[in-house]
Coordinates of N, CA and C in Angstrom, one line a residue:
M280 N 158.7 105.7 69.7 CA 158.6 106.4 71.0 C 157.7 105.5 71.9
P281 N 158.2 105.2 73.0 CA 157.4 104.3 73.9 C 156.2 105.1 74.5
S282 N 155.1 104.3 74.7 CA 153.9 104.9 75.3 C 154.1 105.1 76.8
V283 N 153.7 106.3 77.2 CA 153.9 106.7 78.6 C 152.6 107.0 79.2
K284 N 152.3 106.6 80.5 CA 151.1 106.9 81.2 C 151.0 108.4 81.4
N285 N 149.8 108.9 81.4 CA 149.5 110.3 81.6 C 150.0 110.7 83.0
P286 N 150.9 111.6 83.2 CA 151.4 111.9 84.5 C 150.4 112.7 85.3
N287 N 149.4 113.3 84.7 CA 148.4 114.1 85.4 C 147.3 113.2 86.0
G288 N 147.1 112.0 85.6 CA 146.0 111.2 86.1 C 146.4 110.5 87.4
P289 N 145.3 109.9 88.1 CA 145.6 109.3 89.4 C 146.4 107.9 89.2
S290 N 147.1 107.5 90.2 CA 147.9 106.3 90.1 C 146.9 105.1 90.2
K291 N 147.5 103.9 89.8 CA 146.7 102.7 89.9 C 146.2 102.4 91.3
N292 N 147.1 102.6 92.3 CA 146.8 102.4 93.7 C 145.6 103.3 94.1
R293 N 145.6 104.5 93.7 CA 144.6 105.5 94.1 C 143.2 105.1 93.4
L294 N 143.3 104.7 92.1 CA 142.1 104.2 91.4 C 141.5 103.0 92.1
A295 N 142.3 102.0 92.5 CA 141.8 100.8 93.2 C 141.2 101.2 94.5
A296 N 141.8 102.1 95.2 CA 141.3 102.5 96.5 C 139.9 103.2 96.4
Q297 N 139.8 104.1 95.3 CA 138.5 104.7 95.1 C 137.4 103.7 94.7
A298 N 137.8 102.7 93.9 CA 136.8 101.7 93.5 C 136.4 100.9 94.7
A299 N 137.3 100.5 95.6 CA 137.0 99.7 96.8 C 136.1 100.6 97.7
K300 N 136.4 101.8 97.9 CA 135.6 102.7 98.7 C 134.1 102.8 98.2
A301 N 134.0 102.9 96.9 CA 132.7 103.1 96.2 C 131.9 101.8 96.4
R302 N 132.6 100.6 96.2 CA 131.9 99.3 96.4 C 131.4 99.2 97.9
K303 N 132.2 99.5 98.8 CA 131.9 99.4 100.2 C 130.7 100.3 100.5
A304 N 130.7 101.5 100.0 CA 129.5 102.5 100.3 C 128.3 101.9 99.6
T305 N 128.3 101.4 98.4 CA 127.2 100.9 97.8 C 126.6 99.7 98.5
Q306 N 127.5 98.8 99.0 CA 127.1 97.6 99.7 C 126.4 98.0 101.0
K307 N 126.9 99.0 101.7 CA 126.4 99.5 102.9 C 125.0 100.1 102.7
R308 N 124.8 100.9 101.6 CA 123.6 101.5 101.3 C 122.5 100.5 101.0
N309 N 122.9 99.4 100.3 CA 121.9 98.4 99.8 C 121.6 97.3 100.9
S310 N 122.3 97.3 102.0 CA 122.2 96.2 103.0 C 121.0 96.3 103.8
G311 N 120.3 97.5 103.9 CA 119.2 97.7 104.8 C 118.0 96.9 104.5
G312 N 117.9 95.6 104.8 CA 116.8 94.8 104.7 C 116.3 94.5 103.3
K313 N 115.1 93.9 103.1 CA 114.6 93.7 101.8 C 114.1 94.9 101.2
K314 N 114.5 95.2 99.9 CA 114.0 96.4 99.2 C 113.3 96.0 97.9
S315 N 112.4 96.8 97.5 CA 111.7 96.5 96.3 C 112.6 97.0 95.1
R316 N 112.2 96.6 93.9 CA 113.0 97.1 92.8 C 113.1 98.6 92.7
V317 N 112.0 99.2 93.0 CA 111.9 100.7 92.9 C 112.9 101.3 93.9
E318 N 112.8 100.8 95.1 CA 113.7 101.4 96.2 C 115.2 101.1 95.8
K319 N 115.5 100.0 95.3 CA 116.9 99.7 94.9 C 117.3 100.7 93.8
A320 N 116.4 100.9 92.8 CA 116.8 101.9 91.8 C 117.0 103.3 92.3
D321 N 116.1 103.6 93.3 CA 116.2 105.0 93.9 C 117.6 105.1 94.6
T322 N 118.0 104.1 95.4 CA 119.3 104.2 96.1 C 120.5 104.2 95.1
T323 N 120.4 103.4 94.0 CA 121.5 103.4 93.1 C 121.7 104.7 92.4
R324 N 120.6 105.4 92.2 CA 120.8 106.7 91.5 C 121.1 107.8 92.5
G325 N 121.1 107.5 93.8 CA 121.6 108.4 94.8 C 120.5 109.2 95.6
A326 N 119.2 108.7 95.5 CA 118.2 109.4 96.3 C 118.3 109.0 97.7
R327 N 118.1 110.0 98.6 CA 118.2 109.8 100.0 C 116.9 109.1 100.5
G328 N 116.9 108.4 101.6 CA 115.8 107.7 102.1 C 114.7 108.7 102.6
G329 N 113.4 108.3 102.3 CA 112.3 109.2 102.7 C 111.9 110.2 101.7
L330 N 112.7 110.5 100.7 CA 112.3 111.4 99.7 C 111.7 110.7 98.5
L331 N 110.5 111.2 98.1 CA 109.8 110.6 97.0 C 110.2 111.2 95.7
P332 N 110.4 110.5 94.6 CA 110.7 111.1 93.3 C 109.5 111.8 92.8
T333 N 109.8 112.7 91.8 CA 108.7 113.4 91.2 C 108.0 112.7 90.0
S334 N 108.6 111.6 89.6 CA 108.0 110.8 88.5 C 108.3 109.3 88.8
G335 N 107.6 108.4 88.1 CA 107.9 107.0 88.2 C 106.9 106.3 89.1
P336 N 107.0 105.0 89.4 CA 106.0 104.3 90.1 C 106.0 104.7 91.6
N337 N 107.1 105.3 92.1 CA 107.2 105.6 93.5 C 106.9 107.1 93.8
A338 N 106.4 107.8 92.8 CA 106.1 109.2 93.0 C 104.9 109.4 93.8
A339 N 104.8 110.6 94.5 CA 103.7 110.9 95.3 C 102.5 111.2 94.4
L340 N 101.3 110.8 94.8 CA 100.1 111.1 94.0 C 99.6 112.5 94.3
S341 N 99.0 113.1 93.2 CA 98.3 114.4 93.4 C 97.0 114.1 94.2
A342 N 96.5 115.2 94.7 CA 95.3 115.1 95.5 C 94.1 114.5 94.7
K343 N 94.0 115.0 93.4 CA 92.9 114.5 92.6 C 93.0 113.0 92.3
K344 N 94.3 112.6 91.9 CA 94.5 111.2 91.6 C 94.2 110.3 92.9
R345 N 94.6 110.8 94.0 CA 94.4 110.1 95.3 C 92.9 109.9 95.6
R346 N 92.1 111.0 95.4 CA 90.7 110.9 95.6 C 90.1 109.9 94.6
K347 N 90.5 109.9 93.3 CA 90.0 109.0 92.3 C 90.3 107.5 92.7
L348 N 91.5 107.3 93.2 CA 92.0 106.0 93.6 C 91.2 105.5 94.8
E349 N 91.0 106.4 95.8 CA 90.2 106.0 97.0 C 88.8 105.6 96.6
R350 N 88.2 106.3 95.6 CA 86.8 106.0 95.1 C 86.8 104.6 94.5
K351 N 87.8 104.4 93.6 CA 87.9 103.1 92.9 C 88.1 102.0 93.9
M352 N 88.9 102.2 94.9 CA 89.1 101.2 95.9 C 87.9 100.9 96.7
G353 N 87.1 101.9 97.0 CA 85.8 101.8 97.7 C 84.9 100.9 96.9
Y354 N 84.8 101.2 95.6 CA 83.9 100.4 94.8 C 84.4 98.9 94.7
A355 N 85.7 98.7 94.7 CA 86.2 97.3 94.7 C 85.8 96.6 96.0
V356 N 85.9 97.3 97.1 CA 85.6 96.7 98.4 C 84.1 96.3 98.4
K357 N 83.3 97.2 97.8 CA 81.8 97.0 97.8 C 81.5 95.7 97.0
R358 N 82.2 95.7 95.8 CA 82.0 94.5 94.9 C 82.4 93.2 95.6
Q359 N 83.5 93.3 96.3 CA 84.0 92.1 97.0 C 83.0 91.7 98.1
M360 N 82.5 92.7 98.9 CA 81.5 92.4 99.9 C 80.2 91.7 99.3
E361 N 79.8 92.3 98.2 CA 78.6 91.7 97.6 C 78.9 90.3 97.1
A362 N 80.1 90.0 96.6 CA 80.4 88.7 96.1 C 80.4 87.7 97.3
E363 N 80.8 88.2 98.5 CA 80.9 87.3 99.7 C 79.5 87.2 100.3
G364 N 78.6 88.0 100.0 CA 77.3 87.9 100.5 C 76.9 88.9 101.6
E365 N 77.9 89.8 101.9 CA 77.7 90.8 102.9 C 77.1 92.0 102.1
V366 N 75.9 92.4 102.5 CA 75.2 93.5 101.8 C 75.0 94.6 102.8
E367 N 75.4 95.8 102.4 CA 75.2 97.0 103.2 C 73.7 97.4 103.3
M368 N 73.2 97.6 104.5 CA 71.8 97.9 104.6 C 71.6 99.4 104.4
K369 N 70.8 99.8 103.4 CA 70.6 101.2 103.1 C 69.2 101.6 103.5
D370 N 69.1 102.7 104.0 CA 67.8 103.3 104.4 C 66.9 102.4 105.2
V371 N 67.4 101.8 106.2 CA 66.6 100.9 107.0 C 65.8 101.8 108.0
P372 N 64.5 101.6 108.0 CA 63.7 102.4 108.9 C 64.0 102.1 110.3
E373 N 64.1 103.1 111.2 CA 64.4 102.9 112.6 C 63.2 102.2 113.2
E374 N 63.5 101.5 114.3 CA 62.4 100.9 115.0 C 61.5 102.0 115.7
K375 N 60.2 101.9 115.5 CA 59.3 102.9 116.0 C 59.0 102.5 117.5
N376 N 59.0 103.5 118.4 CA 58.6 103.2 119.7 C 57.1 103.0 119.8
D377 N 56.7 101.8 120.3 CA 55.3 101.6 120.5 C 54.8 102.3 121.7
Q378 N 53.5 102.4 121.8 CA 52.9 103.2 122.9 C 53.3 102.8 124.3
A379 N 53.4 101.5 124.5 CA 53.7 100.9 125.8 C 55.1 101.4 126.2
A380 N 56.1 101.5 125.3 CA 57.4 101.9 125.7 C 57.4 103.4 126.0
V381 N 56.6 104.2 125.3 CA 56.5 105.6 125.5 C 55.9 105.9 126.9
D382 N 54.8 105.1 127.2 CA 54.1 105.3 128.6 C 55.1 104.9 129.7
E383 N 55.9 103.9 129.5 CA 56.8 103.4 130.5 C 57.9 104.5 130.7
Q384 N 58.4 105.1 129.6 CA 59.4 106.1 129.7 C 58.8 107.3 130.5
M385 N 57.6 107.7 130.2 CA 57.0 108.9 130.9 C 56.8 108.6 132.4
A386 N 56.5 107.4 132.7 CA 56.3 107.0 134.1 C 57.6 107.1 134.9
L387 N 58.7 106.7 134.2 CA 60.0 106.8 134.9 C 60.3 108.3 135.1
D388 N 60.0 109.1 134.1 CA 60.3 110.5 134.2 C 59.5 111.2 135.4
M389 N 58.3 110.8 135.5 CA 57.4 111.3 136.5 C 57.9 110.9 137.9
E390 N 58.4 109.7 138.1 CA 58.9 109.2 139.3 C 60.2 110.1 139.7
G391 N 61.0 110.4 138.8 CA 62.2 111.2 139.1 C 61.9 112.6 139.5
I392 N 60.7 113.1 139.0 CA 60.4 114.5 139.4 C 59.8 114.6 140.8
S393 N 59.0 113.6 141.2 CA 58.3 113.7 142.5 C 59.2 113.2 143.7

């Protein structure tokens, strides 16, 4: 008995058209400028632009992790500044007004009153 194609399946022409349409859509989706590996993976699995995944390297950080990361980045910046020689001035006493400056200020105030 000769082998016969399944009559319920799509024709070869229709299959080719579907494949061409899918290729065109994929090419259009991936054409938007340079993308990172993660963004390419997101688009290939069908994620829409602007939506962040719930897991993986591109996932949004929780508030706790974000605070920890900001703290770590702050320490790294401090270390870098110390290595470059820039030191943050801590608890520097303010310049005290000497008596001459205070007298001069009071004299100006008195002139404004009279």
